[in-house]
Short mmCIF file of C-alpha atoms in Angstrom, two decimals:
data_model
loop_
_atom_site.label_atom_id
_atom_site.label_comp_id
_atom_site.label_asym_id
_atom_site.label_seq_id
_atom_site.Cartn_x
_atom_site.Cartn_y
_atom_site.Cartn_z
CA MET B 79 117.85 -28.57 25.24
CA LYS B 80 120.51 -25.82 25.28
CA SER B 81 124.00 -26.92 24.41
CA SER B 82 125.27 -25.40 27.52
CA GLU B 83 123.66 -28.36 29.29
CA ALA B 84 125.76 -30.95 27.30
CA ALA B 85 129.23 -32.31 28.13
CA ILE B 86 131.22 -33.77 25.27
CA LEU B 87 134.37 -35.82 25.74
CA VAL B 88 136.85 -35.41 22.69
CA VAL B 89 139.40 -38.32 22.46
CA ASP B 90 142.15 -37.80 19.91
CA ASP B 91 145.93 -37.81 19.92
CA GLU B 92 146.20 -35.12 17.32
CA ARG B 93 146.21 -31.84 19.16
CA GLU B 94 145.26 -29.53 16.08
CA ILE B 95 142.15 -31.75 15.67
CA THR B 96 141.20 -31.80 19.17
CA GLY B 97 141.73 -28.00 19.32
CA LEU B 98 139.71 -27.40 16.30
CA ILE B 99 136.70 -29.61 17.53
CA THR B 100 136.89 -28.09 20.98
CA LEU B 101 136.76 -24.47 19.42
CA TYR B 102 133.66 -25.19 17.40
CA LEU B 103 131.78 -27.15 20.24
CA GLN B 104 132.50 -24.36 22.82
CA ARG B 105 131.11 -21.82 20.34
CA GLU B 106 127.84 -23.64 20.49
CA GLY B 107 127.91 -23.75 24.29
CA PHE B 108 128.96 -27.39 24.87
CA THR B 109 131.23 -27.94 27.77
CA VAL B 110 134.34 -29.89 26.43
CA HIS B 111 136.67 -32.36 27.99
CA THR B 112 139.61 -33.80 26.18
CA SER B 113 141.88 -36.62 26.17
CA ASP B 114 144.81 -37.95 23.95
CA ASN B 115 144.74 -41.47 25.06
CA GLY B 116 142.50 -44.55 25.67
CA GLU B 117 143.21 -44.88 29.46
CA ASP B 118 142.77 -41.36 30.37
CA ALA B 119 139.57 -41.33 28.37
CA LEU B 120 138.15 -44.39 30.05
CA ARG B 121 138.82 -42.54 33.60
CA ILE B 122 137.19 -39.36 32.57
CA ALA B 123 134.36 -40.94 30.98
CA GLU B 124 133.49 -43.25 33.92
CA THR B 125 133.61 -40.20 36.29
CA LEU B 126 131.89 -37.64 33.98
CA ILE B 127 129.51 -39.81 32.17
CA PRO B 128 129.22 -37.34 29.16
CA ASP B 129 126.38 -36.69 27.08
CA LEU B 130 128.45 -37.69 23.95
CA ILE B 131 131.96 -39.01 23.16
CA LEU B 132 133.86 -38.23 20.06
CA LEU B 133 136.44 -41.04 19.76
CA ASP B 134 139.44 -41.42 17.53
CA VAL B 135 139.87 -45.07 16.20
CA SER B 136 143.71 -44.72 16.11
CA LEU B 137 144.87 -43.91 19.70
CA GLY B 138 148.25 -45.58 20.05
CA ARG B 139 148.50 -48.28 22.84
CA THR B 140 144.65 -48.57 23.52
CA ASP B 141 142.84 -47.93 20.13
CA GLY B 142 139.40 -46.30 19.94
CA ILE B 143 137.71 -49.70 19.15
CA GLU B 144 138.84 -51.05 22.49
CA VAL B 145 137.88 -48.12 24.47
CA CYS B 146 134.53 -48.41 22.87
CA ARG B 147 134.18 -51.92 23.82
CA THR B 148 134.98 -51.06 27.42
CA LEU B 149 132.77 -48.13 27.62
CA ARG B 150 129.79 -50.26 26.50
CA GLN B 151 130.25 -52.51 29.30
CA GLY B 152 130.03 -49.80 32.11
CA VAL B 153 128.31 -46.72 32.94
CA CYS B 154 128.56 -45.17 29.39
CA ALA B 155 126.75 -48.14 27.91
CA ASN B 156 124.01 -45.60 26.48
CA VAL B 157 126.05 -42.67 25.73
CA PRO B 158 126.29 -41.91 21.96
CA ILE B 159 129.91 -42.63 20.79
CA LEU B 160 130.90 -41.10 17.46
CA PHE B 161 134.04 -42.53 15.81
CA LEU B 162 136.64 -40.24 14.15
CA SER B 163 138.81 -41.85 11.63
CA CYS B 164 141.10 -41.37 8.49
CA LYS B 165 139.81 -44.69 7.21
CA SER B 166 136.86 -44.34 5.03
CA GLU B 167 136.52 -47.85 3.55
CA ASP B 168 133.12 -49.80 4.00
CA ARG B 169 134.75 -52.53 6.30
CA ASP B 170 136.13 -50.04 8.61
CA ILE B 171 132.91 -48.22 9.12
CA VAL B 172 130.91 -51.44 9.40
CA ARG B 173 133.60 -52.61 12.06
CA GLY B 174 133.23 -49.28 14.15
CA LEU B 175 129.43 -49.46 14.17
CA SER B 176 129.27 -53.00 14.86
CA GLU B 177 131.49 -52.60 17.84
CA GLY B 178 129.29 -50.06 19.56
CA GLY B 179 129.66 -46.88 17.77
CA ASP B 180 126.69 -44.68 16.97
CA ASP B 181 128.16 -42.76 14.08
CA TYR B 182 131.26 -42.83 12.15
CA ILE B 183 132.95 -39.50 10.81
CA THR B 184 135.91 -39.71 8.36
CA LYS B 185 138.74 -37.07 8.37
CA PRO B 186 139.09 -34.53 7.06
CA PHE B 187 135.64 -33.49 8.01
CA SER B 188 133.52 -30.22 7.96
CA PRO B 189 133.55 -28.74 11.60
CA SER B 190 130.02 -27.29 11.10
CA GLN B 191 128.72 -30.82 10.05
CA LEU B 192 130.28 -32.51 12.79
CA VAL B 193 128.63 -30.10 15.33
CA ALA B 194 125.40 -30.70 13.62
CA ARG B 195 125.63 -34.47 14.05
CA VAL B 196 126.65 -34.05 17.73
CA GLN B 197 123.45 -31.93 18.21
CA ALA B 198 121.37 -34.38 16.44
CA HIS B 199 122.54 -37.40 18.53
CA ILE B 200 122.00 -35.51 21.82
CA ARG B 201 118.72 -34.49 20.88
CA ARG B 202 117.65 -37.84 20.32
CA ARG B 203 119.35 -39.21 23.48
CA ARG B 204 117.43 -36.52 25.55
CA THR B 205 114.12 -37.56 23.94
CA ARG B 206 114.67 -40.97 24.94
CA GLU B 207 115.82 -40.07 28.49
CA ARG B 208 112.64 -37.72 28.92
CA VAL B 209 110.23 -40.53 27.81
CA ASN B 210 112.05 -43.18 30.10
CA GLU B 211 111.57 -40.54 33.19
CA GLU B 212 108.04 -40.18 32.57
CA GLN B 213 107.38 -43.88 32.82
CA ILE B 214 109.36 -44.31 36.12
CA VAL B 215 106.98 -44.21 39.19
CA ASN B 216 109.50 -45.34 41.75
CA ILE B 217 113.14 -46.10 42.39
CA ASN B 218 114.49 -48.38 45.04
CA PHE B 219 118.07 -48.50 46.15
CA PRO B 220 119.43 -50.41 49.12
CA GLY B 221 118.41 -48.14 51.92
CA LEU B 222 116.55 -45.66 49.92
CA ASP B 223 112.89 -45.74 48.27
CA ILE B 224 111.53 -42.80 46.21
CA ASP B 225 107.82 -42.86 45.31
CA PHE B 226 107.12 -40.11 42.42
CA ARG B 227 103.57 -40.42 42.73
CA SER B 228 103.14 -39.86 46.31
CA MET B 229 106.31 -37.70 46.57
CA GLU B 230 107.56 -39.82 49.45
CA VAL B 231 111.13 -40.65 50.24
CA ARG B 232 111.95 -43.29 52.78
CA LEU B 233 115.81 -43.73 54.10
CA GLU B 234 116.21 -46.82 55.92
CA GLY B 235 112.49 -47.29 56.16
CA GLU B 236 111.89 -43.97 57.78
CA LEU B 237 109.84 -41.12 56.03
CA ILE B 238 112.05 -38.14 55.59
CA SER B 239 110.32 -34.63 54.85
CA LEU B 240 111.56 -32.78 51.82
CA SER B 241 110.54 -29.58 50.26
CA ALA B 242 109.09 -29.75 46.86
CA LYS B 243 112.46 -28.43 45.15
CA GLU B 244 114.36 -30.66 47.41
CA PHE B 245 112.34 -33.58 46.11
CA GLU B 246 112.47 -32.43 42.52
CA LEU B 247 116.35 -32.16 42.92
CA LEU B 248 116.63 -35.82 44.23
CA CYS B 249 114.50 -36.92 41.58
CA VAL B 250 116.61 -35.44 38.79
CA LEU B 251 119.81 -36.73 40.28
CA ALA B 252 118.41 -40.26 41.20
CA ARG B 253 116.90 -40.91 37.70
CA GLN B 254 120.36 -40.97 36.28
CA PRO B 255 122.64 -42.25 39.04
CA ASN B 256 126.35 -41.83 38.95
CA ARG B 257 125.95 -39.06 36.09
CA VAL B 258 127.63 -35.76 36.81
CA PHE B 259 125.13 -32.90 36.46
CA PRO B 260 126.61 -29.20 35.87
CA LEU B 261 125.23 -26.71 38.30
CA GLU B 262 123.42 -24.88 35.28
CA GLU B 263 121.65 -27.91 34.06
CA LEU B 264 120.44 -28.88 37.49
CA TYR B 265 119.20 -25.31 38.02
CA GLN B 266 117.15 -25.34 34.66
CA ARG B 267 115.79 -28.70 35.24
CA VAL B 268 114.50 -27.87 38.85
CA TRP B 269 113.72 -24.10 38.41
CA HIS B 270 112.97 -24.19 34.66
CA SER B 271 114.76 -21.17 34.04
CA ASP B 272 118.42 -19.79 33.66
CA SER B 273 120.40 -19.14 36.87
CA MET B 274 122.10 -16.16 35.21
CA GLY B 275 125.33 -17.43 36.85
CA ASP B 276 123.99 -17.29 40.39
CA THR B 277 123.60 -20.82 41.53
CA ARG B 278 123.65 -20.19 45.34
CA THR B 279 120.03 -21.14 45.54
CA LEU B 280 120.91 -24.57 44.20
CA MET B 281 123.84 -25.13 46.40
CA VAL B 282 121.63 -23.95 49.50
CA HIS B 283 119.03 -26.61 48.46
CA ILE B 284 121.98 -29.32 47.92
CA SER B 285 123.12 -28.60 51.50
CA ASN B 286 119.53 -28.77 52.93
CA LEU B 287 119.03 -32.03 51.18
CA ARG B 288 122.24 -33.54 52.62
CA LYS B 289 121.34 -32.55 56.03
CA LYS B 290 118.17 -34.53 55.82
CA MET B 291 119.65 -37.51 54.02
CA GLU B 292 123.18 -37.92 55.28
CA ILE B 293 124.56 -39.32 58.39
CA ASP B 294 127.55 -36.92 58.12
CA PRO B 295 126.54 -33.86 55.65
CA SER B 296 130.22 -33.14 55.42
CA ARG B 297 130.98 -36.57 54.01
CA PRO B 298 127.95 -37.13 51.76
CA ARG B 299 127.16 -40.70 50.80
CA TRP B 300 124.09 -39.97 48.55
CA VAL B 301 124.52 -36.71 46.85
CA GLN B 302 128.34 -36.13 46.04
CA THR B 303 130.19 -33.43 44.45
CA VAL B 304 132.41 -33.41 41.83
CA ARG B 305 134.45 -30.29 42.48
CA GLY B 306 134.75 -27.90 39.42
CA PHE B 307 131.84 -29.62 37.61
CA GLY B 308 128.56 -30.42 39.53
CA TYR B 309 126.77 -32.95 41.53
CA ARG B 310 125.76 -36.52 41.24
CA PHE B 311 123.69 -39.10 42.86
CA CYS B 312 125.64 -42.17 44.13
CA PRO B 313 123.74 -45.29 44.92
CA ASP B 314 126.92 -47.39 45.52
CA ASN B 315 128.65 -47.50 49.03
CA ASN B 316 131.76 -47.77 47.16
CA CYS B 317 131.49 -44.29 45.43
CA GLU B 318 133.92 -41.74 46.20
CA GLU B 319 134.03 -38.15 45.70
CA ARG B 320 136.26 -36.86 42.88
CA SER B 321 138.27 -33.66 43.39
CA SER B 322 138.09 -32.56 39.67
CA ILE B 323 137.65 -33.52 36.28
CA PRO B 324 140.46 -32.43 33.84
CA ASN B 325 139.67 -30.48 30.70
#
């Protein structure tokens, strides 16, 4: 997996630390989003569903432990969460891990070691996802049925005709509903190569997929745009398109 395919959310109210972490992660090709408070972090995480979250324990009004508990009850239940903290006593580490954290990094830390741990957690998550995807033979949502073996898609019971690439694109998105996929990652997963910065082919296929699936392609219900970032598959009728995700 290339680092450029991974989105990291860094939550810390110390700007110097956030800046340092962002610098090192971006050098490795990660897409980095930041927040300095728990409320904003929850909003970004629930929209973006990042590949990993670096979460400071001490955040003021809503601390990191509380943020972690909330994330574990929603769409980020399986996203790796690495706590950052000045507290290094055993009881603090045990508390962080028992509340849903996957790792605990004490400050001050080595930026290169932090990046290595981030990469290790993402590799493990990607491996689990790949194994789970290979075991899925069909997906059923209200009004939509996808059969991976026969490559058939039925919308409200009616068979719709998709090209091979349109079907692959829908499968990648539908296997991880609500997750926002960057354009480059989608291109790599479906075309198995780098887009070299030209994602027009992907956008044309998204447009064609919407024409076949959506009642009103200009107001998509299934395949939605998160402007400035990418696309997501939304099985919930209450899903709304987001205009942007702040960095």
